[in-house]
Amino acid sequence: MSAKSQLASLIQEFQQQRPVRAGSLIITIYGDVIQPRGGNVWLGSLMKLVAPMGINERLVRTSVYRLVQESWLQAEKVGRCSYYSITGDGLRRFRQAFEQVYSIGDDDWNGGWCLTLLNQLEPELRLKVREELKWLGFGNLSPTIMQHPRFKPEQLTPLLQEWGASDDAIVMQTHPIEPRNSKALRRQVKESWNLDELGLRYKRFLEKFRPLWRELNHKDNLSPEDCLAARLLLIHEYRKILLRDPFLPDELLPSDWEGRSAKQLCRNLYLAMYARSDEFLACDLENASGPLPVPGAGFYRRFGGLEP
């Protein structure tokens, strides 16, 4: 086997997913590649980025159109060419998830919880808000109360306004308690979040990408374009898991929590491939002004520090 063979297996597995969620992959591309380089890209460049994953031009056009309709992307027409960038709302919606992707550790938890009381909402709106909060990593304390250990009330206020729930939802911040890892609290965490399912997702991620890491240390024959495809698949699959991860404090997680190993593997692979993948990006992507600019300083703070 070789690193190129492992990449081919990863691409084949991605192509076999049904449905192929090209729109979700495009959001990953914007977060990982486009936003650090100015945030705007020609549609043709976007097509070139996803072509190695077997996504054809028609599907790209359809997916981009839907992302515009859903207020994720906005279009700019220059002559016959179309250029797309993330909207302000879209950037706010995915910023938190991408910040977690590239972090190297959690901040210390002070023992407090952000509680959201939904009992005053109409049933239909309550259901919608519950689903939105789940995507942010909130867990169920009861059918009408949701909790998160790290979210802050001020982060939640604009989201509740967007969902039309700010007048009837109640947000509270609890004060730290001791002990913070009591048996009762651990039981409550297991009831509020499906940690077994989340742990299984991390285990599958490790099984999927560990062979690539082994081959990169044994027979690394990836080209810059290969490195970019592997990098995008890596971040895409990792991001999908993080969307469901509440980032619970370490003292509330099992001692054999697979999320820790997944974080380290993701970091190792990214560090091994980003420089070569950027060689491809520097030559083959463009916006309305020409080649995409070099990444901003924030890019090099990913995973604790990248070499410029």
Short mmCIF file of C-alpha atoms in Angstrom, two decimals:
data_model
loop_
_atom_site.label_atom_id
_atom_site.label_comp_id
_atom_site.label_asym_id
_atom_site.label_seq_id
_atom_site.Cartn_x
_atom_site.Cartn_y
_atom_site.Cartn_z
CA MET A 1 0.00 0.00 0.00
CA SER A 2 0.98 3.66 -0.27
CA ALA A 3 -0.40 7.01 0.82
CA LYS A 4 -1.86 7.48 -2.68
CA SER A 5 -3.66 4.12 -2.42
CA GLN A 6 -5.10 5.09 0.96
CA LEU A 7 -6.31 8.39 -0.50
CA ALA A 8 -8.00 6.51 -3.33
CA SER A 9 -9.85 4.40 -0.75
CA LEU A 10 -10.98 7.52 1.13
CA ILE A 11 -12.26 9.10 -2.08
CA GLN A 12 -14.09 5.93 -3.07
CA GLU A 13 -15.75 5.75 0.34
CA PHE A 14 -16.82 9.40 0.05
CA GLN A 15 -18.31 8.78 -3.40
CA GLN A 16 -20.32 5.83 -2.09
CA GLN A 17 -22.13 7.97 0.47
CA ARG A 18 -25.80 8.43 -0.32
CA PRO A 19 -26.71 11.10 -0.82
CA VAL A 20 -23.40 12.74 -1.69
CA ARG A 21 -23.65 15.98 0.27
CA ALA A 22 -21.68 18.25 -2.01
CA GLY A 23 -23.03 21.37 -0.29
CA SER A 24 -21.60 20.29 3.05
CA LEU A 25 -18.20 19.62 1.43
CA ILE A 26 -18.28 23.07 -0.17
CA ILE A 27 -18.85 24.64 3.26
CA THR A 28 -15.81 22.69 4.50
CA ILE A 29 -13.79 24.06 1.58
CA TYR A 30 -14.77 27.62 2.41
CA GLY A 31 -13.89 27.19 6.07
CA ASP A 32 -10.59 25.42 5.51
CA VAL A 33 -9.30 26.95 2.28
CA ILE A 34 -11.23 29.94 0.92
CA GLN A 35 -11.96 32.06 3.99
CA PRO A 36 -8.28 32.31 5.05
CA ARG A 37 -7.47 33.43 1.48
CA GLY A 38 -9.86 36.34 1.19
CA GLY A 39 -13.17 34.49 1.25
CA ASN A 40 -14.06 34.84 -2.45
CA VAL A 41 -13.48 32.33 -5.25
CA TRP A 42 -14.39 31.75 -8.88
CA LEU A 43 -16.95 29.01 -9.48
CA GLY A 44 -14.53 27.30 -11.87
CA SER A 45 -11.91 27.07 -9.13
CA LEU A 46 -14.48 25.55 -6.81
CA MET A 47 -15.24 22.93 -9.46
CA LYS A 48 -11.54 22.14 -9.74
CA LEU A 49 -11.29 21.62 -5.98
CA VAL A 50 -14.06 19.01 -5.79
CA ALA A 51 -13.33 17.22 -9.07
CA PRO A 52 -10.90 14.72 -7.42
CA MET A 53 -13.78 13.65 -5.14
CA GLY A 54 -15.90 12.74 -8.17
CA ILE A 55 -18.30 15.69 -7.90
CA ASN A 56 -19.27 16.89 -11.36
CA GLU A 57 -19.87 20.47 -12.48
CA ARG A 58 -23.64 20.09 -12.59
CA LEU A 59 -23.77 18.99 -8.94
CA VAL A 60 -21.49 21.88 -7.96
CA ARG A 61 -23.78 24.39 -9.66
CA THR A 62 -26.86 22.88 -8.01
CA SER A 63 -25.21 22.81 -4.58
CA VAL A 64 -23.94 26.38 -4.84
CA TYR A 65 -27.39 27.57 -5.92
CA ARG A 66 -28.93 25.92 -2.84
CA LEU A 67 -26.31 27.44 -0.57
CA VAL A 68 -27.16 30.87 -1.96
CA GLN A 69 -30.88 30.23 -1.39
CA GLU A 70 -30.12 29.15 2.19
CA SER A 71 -28.08 32.35 2.79
CA TRP A 72 -24.77 30.55 3.18
CA LEU A 73 -23.18 32.03 0.04
CA GLN A 74 -23.57 35.22 -1.96
CA ALA A 75 -22.74 35.67 -5.64
CA GLU A 76 -20.87 38.36 -7.54
CA LYS A 77 -20.97 38.44 -11.34
CA VAL A 78 -17.99 39.83 -13.27
CA GLY A 79 -18.50 39.49 -16.99
CA ARG A 80 -19.46 35.89 -17.65
CA CYS A 81 -17.78 34.59 -14.49
CA SER A 82 -19.44 34.01 -11.13
CA TYR A 83 -17.60 34.46 -7.84
CA TYR A 84 -18.93 33.30 -4.47
CA SER A 85 -18.22 34.25 -0.88
CA ILE A 86 -19.66 33.37 2.52
CA THR A 87 -22.40 35.69 3.77
CA GLY A 88 -22.15 37.35 7.17
CA ASP A 89 -24.83 35.03 8.53
CA GLY A 90 -23.11 32.01 7.02
CA LEU A 91 -19.78 32.97 8.55
CA ARG A 92 -21.35 33.36 11.97
CA ARG A 93 -23.11 30.01 11.64
CA PHE A 94 -19.99 27.99 10.96
CA ARG A 95 -17.29 30.01 12.74
CA GLN A 96 -17.66 28.24 16.07
CA ALA A 97 -17.43 24.76 14.55
CA PHE A 98 -14.31 25.61 12.57
CA GLU A 99 -12.65 27.21 15.58
CA GLN A 100 -13.09 23.88 17.38
CA VAL A 101 -11.65 21.94 14.43
CA TYR A 102 -8.28 23.69 14.68
CA SER A 103 -8.00 24.09 18.44
CA ILE A 104 -5.53 21.90 20.32
CA GLY A 105 -7.28 21.75 23.68
CA ASP A 106 -10.26 22.85 25.71
CA ASP A 107 -10.25 25.79 28.06
CA ASP A 108 -10.61 24.98 31.73
CA TRP A 109 -14.24 24.52 32.72
CA ASN A 110 -15.40 26.59 35.68
CA GLY A 111 -18.26 24.23 36.58
CA GLY A 112 -21.08 26.42 35.20
CA TRP A 113 -23.78 25.54 32.69
CA CYS A 114 -25.72 27.53 30.12
CA LEU A 115 -29.40 26.57 30.46
CA THR A 116 -32.09 27.35 27.88
CA LEU A 117 -35.73 27.03 28.98
CA LEU A 118 -38.12 26.45 26.08
CA ASN A 119 -41.39 25.71 27.88
CA GLN A 120 -42.88 29.10 26.91
CA LEU A 121 -42.41 28.48 23.17
CA GLU A 122 -45.18 27.24 20.90
CA PRO A 123 -44.73 23.50 20.20
CA GLU A 124 -43.68 23.91 16.57
CA LEU A 125 -41.13 26.63 17.35
CA ARG A 126 -39.90 24.71 20.39
CA LEU A 127 -39.15 21.70 18.18
CA LYS A 128 -37.23 23.88 15.72
CA VAL A 129 -35.17 25.55 18.46
CA ARG A 130 -34.42 22.20 20.11
CA GLU A 131 -33.02 20.88 16.84
CA GLU A 132 -30.93 24.00 16.29
CA LEU A 133 -29.55 23.75 19.83
CA LYS A 134 -28.70 20.09 19.33
CA TRP A 135 -26.58 21.09 16.32
CA LEU A 136 -24.73 23.46 18.64
CA GLY A 137 -23.99 20.63 21.04
CA PHE A 138 -26.68 21.30 23.64
CA GLY A 139 -27.99 18.30 25.58
CA ASN A 140 -31.45 17.58 27.01
CA LEU A 141 -31.82 18.24 30.72
CA SER A 142 -35.58 17.75 30.31
CA PRO A 143 -38.05 17.96 27.39
CA THR A 144 -38.09 21.77 27.72
CA ILE A 145 -34.64 22.56 29.18
CA MET A 146 -31.35 22.23 27.30
CA GLN A 147 -27.84 22.63 28.67
CA HIS A 148 -24.28 23.27 27.52
CA PRO A 149 -21.11 23.51 29.65
CA ARG A 150 -19.25 26.09 27.53
CA PHE A 151 -21.81 28.15 25.58
CA LYS A 152 -22.31 31.68 26.91
CA PRO A 153 -25.72 33.43 27.07
CA GLU A 154 -24.38 36.31 24.98
CA GLN A 155 -23.50 33.83 22.22
CA LEU A 156 -27.03 32.48 22.26
CA THR A 157 -28.94 35.77 22.14
CA PRO A 158 -28.41 36.57 18.42
CA LEU A 159 -29.23 32.98 17.48
CA LEU A 160 -32.53 33.03 19.37
CA GLN A 161 -33.37 36.28 17.62
CA GLU A 162 -32.64 34.67 14.26
CA TRP A 163 -34.93 31.76 15.10
CA GLY A 164 -37.74 34.07 16.27
CA ALA A 165 -37.55 32.74 19.83
CA SER A 166 -35.85 35.53 21.76
CA ASP A 167 -39.07 36.84 23.37
CA ASP A 168 -40.18 33.52 24.85
CA ALA A 169 -36.99 31.53 25.48
CA ILE A 170 -35.27 31.95 28.84
CA VAL A 171 -31.47 31.71 29.06
CA MET A 172 -29.63 31.24 32.35
CA GLN A 173 -26.04 30.78 33.42
CA THR A 174 -25.48 28.62 36.50
CA HIS A 175 -22.73 29.31 39.02
CA PRO A 176 -19.87 26.82 39.45
CA ILE A 177 -20.56 23.86 41.70
CA GLU A 178 -18.44 21.34 43.56
CA PRO A 179 -17.71 18.57 43.03
CA ARG A 180 -17.64 19.03 39.27
CA ASN A 181 -17.23 15.35 38.44
CA SER A 182 -19.69 13.79 40.87
CA LYS A 183 -21.30 10.45 40.09
CA ALA A 184 -24.72 12.12 39.76
CA LEU A 185 -23.37 14.69 37.30
CA ARG A 186 -21.72 11.99 35.20
CA ARG A 187 -25.02 10.08 35.06
CA GLN A 188 -26.83 13.24 34.00
CA VAL A 189 -24.29 13.81 31.23
CA LYS A 190 -24.88 10.28 29.91
CA GLU A 191 -28.62 10.93 29.88
CA SER A 192 -28.31 14.32 28.17
CA TRP A 193 -25.86 13.31 25.42
CA ASN A 194 -25.44 10.08 23.51
CA LEU A 195 -21.73 9.71 24.25
CA ASP A 196 -21.69 6.10 23.08
CA GLU A 197 -22.78 7.10 19.58
CA LEU A 198 -20.39 10.05 19.51
CA GLY A 199 -17.53 7.84 20.69
CA LEU A 200 -18.36 5.36 17.91
CA ARG A 201 -18.17 8.17 15.35
CA TYR A 202 -14.70 9.10 16.62
CA LYS A 203 -13.64 5.44 16.50
CA ARG A 204 -14.73 5.18 12.85
CA PHE A 205 -12.83 8.37 12.06
CA LEU A 206 -9.68 6.85 13.56
CA GLU A 207 -10.15 3.62 11.61
CA LYS A 208 -10.64 5.61 8.41
CA PHE A 209 -7.62 7.92 8.64
CA ARG A 210 -5.02 6.00 10.64
CA PRO A 211 -3.97 3.94 7.56
CA LEU A 212 -3.24 7.19 5.69
CA TRP A 213 -1.10 8.41 8.60
CA ARG A 214 0.85 5.14 8.61
CA GLU A 215 1.54 5.33 4.89
CA LEU A 216 2.58 8.98 5.06
CA ASN A 217 5.33 7.79 7.41
CA HIS A 218 6.16 4.77 5.25
CA LYS A 219 5.50 5.51 1.56
CA ASP A 220 4.47 9.13 1.08
CA ASN A 221 3.87 9.56 -2.65
CA LEU A 222 1.19 12.26 -2.52
CA SER A 223 1.32 15.17 -4.94
CA PRO A 224 0.25 18.70 -3.87
CA GLU A 225 -3.17 18.08 -5.44
CA ASP A 226 -3.43 14.74 -3.60
CA CYS A 227 -2.53 16.43 -0.32
CA LEU A 228 -5.30 18.97 -0.84
CA ALA A 229 -7.90 16.27 -1.52
CA ALA A 230 -6.78 14.32 1.57
CA ARG A 231 -6.76 17.50 3.68
CA LEU A 232 -10.29 18.44 2.62
CA LEU A 233 -11.66 14.95 3.28
CA LEU A 234 -9.91 14.91 6.67
CA ILE A 235 -11.38 18.23 7.81
CA HIS A 236 -14.77 17.44 6.29
CA GLU A 237 -15.15 14.14 8.15
CA TYR A 238 -13.79 15.59 11.38
CA ARG A 239 -16.05 18.64 11.18
CA LYS A 240 -19.14 16.45 10.76
CA ILE A 241 -18.39 14.76 14.08
CA LEU A 242 -17.64 18.03 15.85
CA LEU A 243 -21.06 19.37 14.87
CA ARG A 244 -22.51 16.87 17.36
CA ASP A 245 -19.81 17.17 20.02
CA PRO A 246 -20.71 19.35 23.05
CA PHE A 247 -17.01 19.52 24.02
CA LEU A 248 -17.72 18.35 27.51
CA PRO A 249 -15.08 19.04 30.15
CA ASP A 250 -12.47 16.33 30.38
CA GLU A 251 -13.53 15.38 33.91
CA LEU A 252 -16.99 14.42 32.62
CA LEU A 253 -15.73 12.19 29.78
CA PRO A 254 -14.74 8.52 29.90
CA SER A 255 -11.06 7.86 30.53
CA ASP A 256 -10.79 6.07 27.15
CA TRP A 257 -12.58 8.83 25.20
CA GLU A 258 -11.73 8.38 21.49
CA GLY A 259 -12.15 12.10 20.81
CA ARG A 260 -8.72 12.77 22.26
CA SER A 261 -6.99 10.42 19.81
CA ALA A 262 -9.08 11.75 16.93
CA LYS A 263 -7.95 15.31 17.68
CA GLN A 264 -4.29 14.25 17.73
CA LEU A 265 -4.60 12.27 14.50
CA CYS A 266 -6.33 15.15 12.73
CA ARG A 267 -3.58 17.53 13.86
CA ASN A 268 -0.78 15.17 12.78
CA LEU A 269 -2.24 14.62 9.32
CA TYR A 270 -2.92 18.31 8.77
CA LEU A 271 0.62 19.27 9.75
CA ALA A 272 1.99 16.64 7.37
CA MET A 273 -0.01 17.81 4.34
CA TYR A 274 -0.95 21.49 4.55
CA ALA A 275 2.30 22.91 3.10
CA ARG A 276 2.18 20.76 -0.03
CA SER A 277 -1.56 21.30 -0.45
CA ASP A 278 -0.98 25.07 -0.28
CA GLU A 279 1.41 24.75 -3.25
CA PHE A 280 -1.57 23.63 -5.33
CA LEU A 281 -3.83 26.34 -3.92
CA ALA A 282 -1.33 29.09 -4.74
CA CYS A 283 -1.25 28.12 -8.42
CA ASP A 284 -4.72 26.90 -9.28
CA LEU A 285 -7.34 29.03 -7.54
CA GLU A 286 -8.49 32.52 -8.42
CA ASN A 287 -10.94 35.25 -7.55
CA ALA A 288 -12.02 38.29 -9.56
CA SER A 289 -8.61 39.94 -9.02
CA GLY A 290 -6.48 36.96 -10.01
CA PRO A 291 -4.81 34.23 -7.89
CA LEU A 292 -6.11 33.91 -4.36
CA PRO A 293 -4.06 35.86 -1.80
CA VAL A 294 -1.83 34.09 0.68
CA PRO A 295 -3.50 33.04 3.95
CA GLY A 296 -3.83 35.56 6.74
CA ALA A 297 -1.95 35.27 10.03
CA GLY A 298 -4.88 33.46 11.67
CA PHE A 299 -4.36 30.48 9.38
CA TYR A 300 -0.92 29.80 10.84
CA ARG A 301 -2.30 29.62 14.38
CA ARG A 302 -4.22 26.45 13.55
CA PHE A 303 -3.43 23.38 15.64
CA GLY A 304 -1.11 25.35 17.89
CA GLY A 305 1.01 26.82 15.09
CA LEU A 306 1.87 26.09 11.45
CA GLU A 307 5.09 27.03 9.68
CA PRO A 308 4.51 29.99 7.28
#
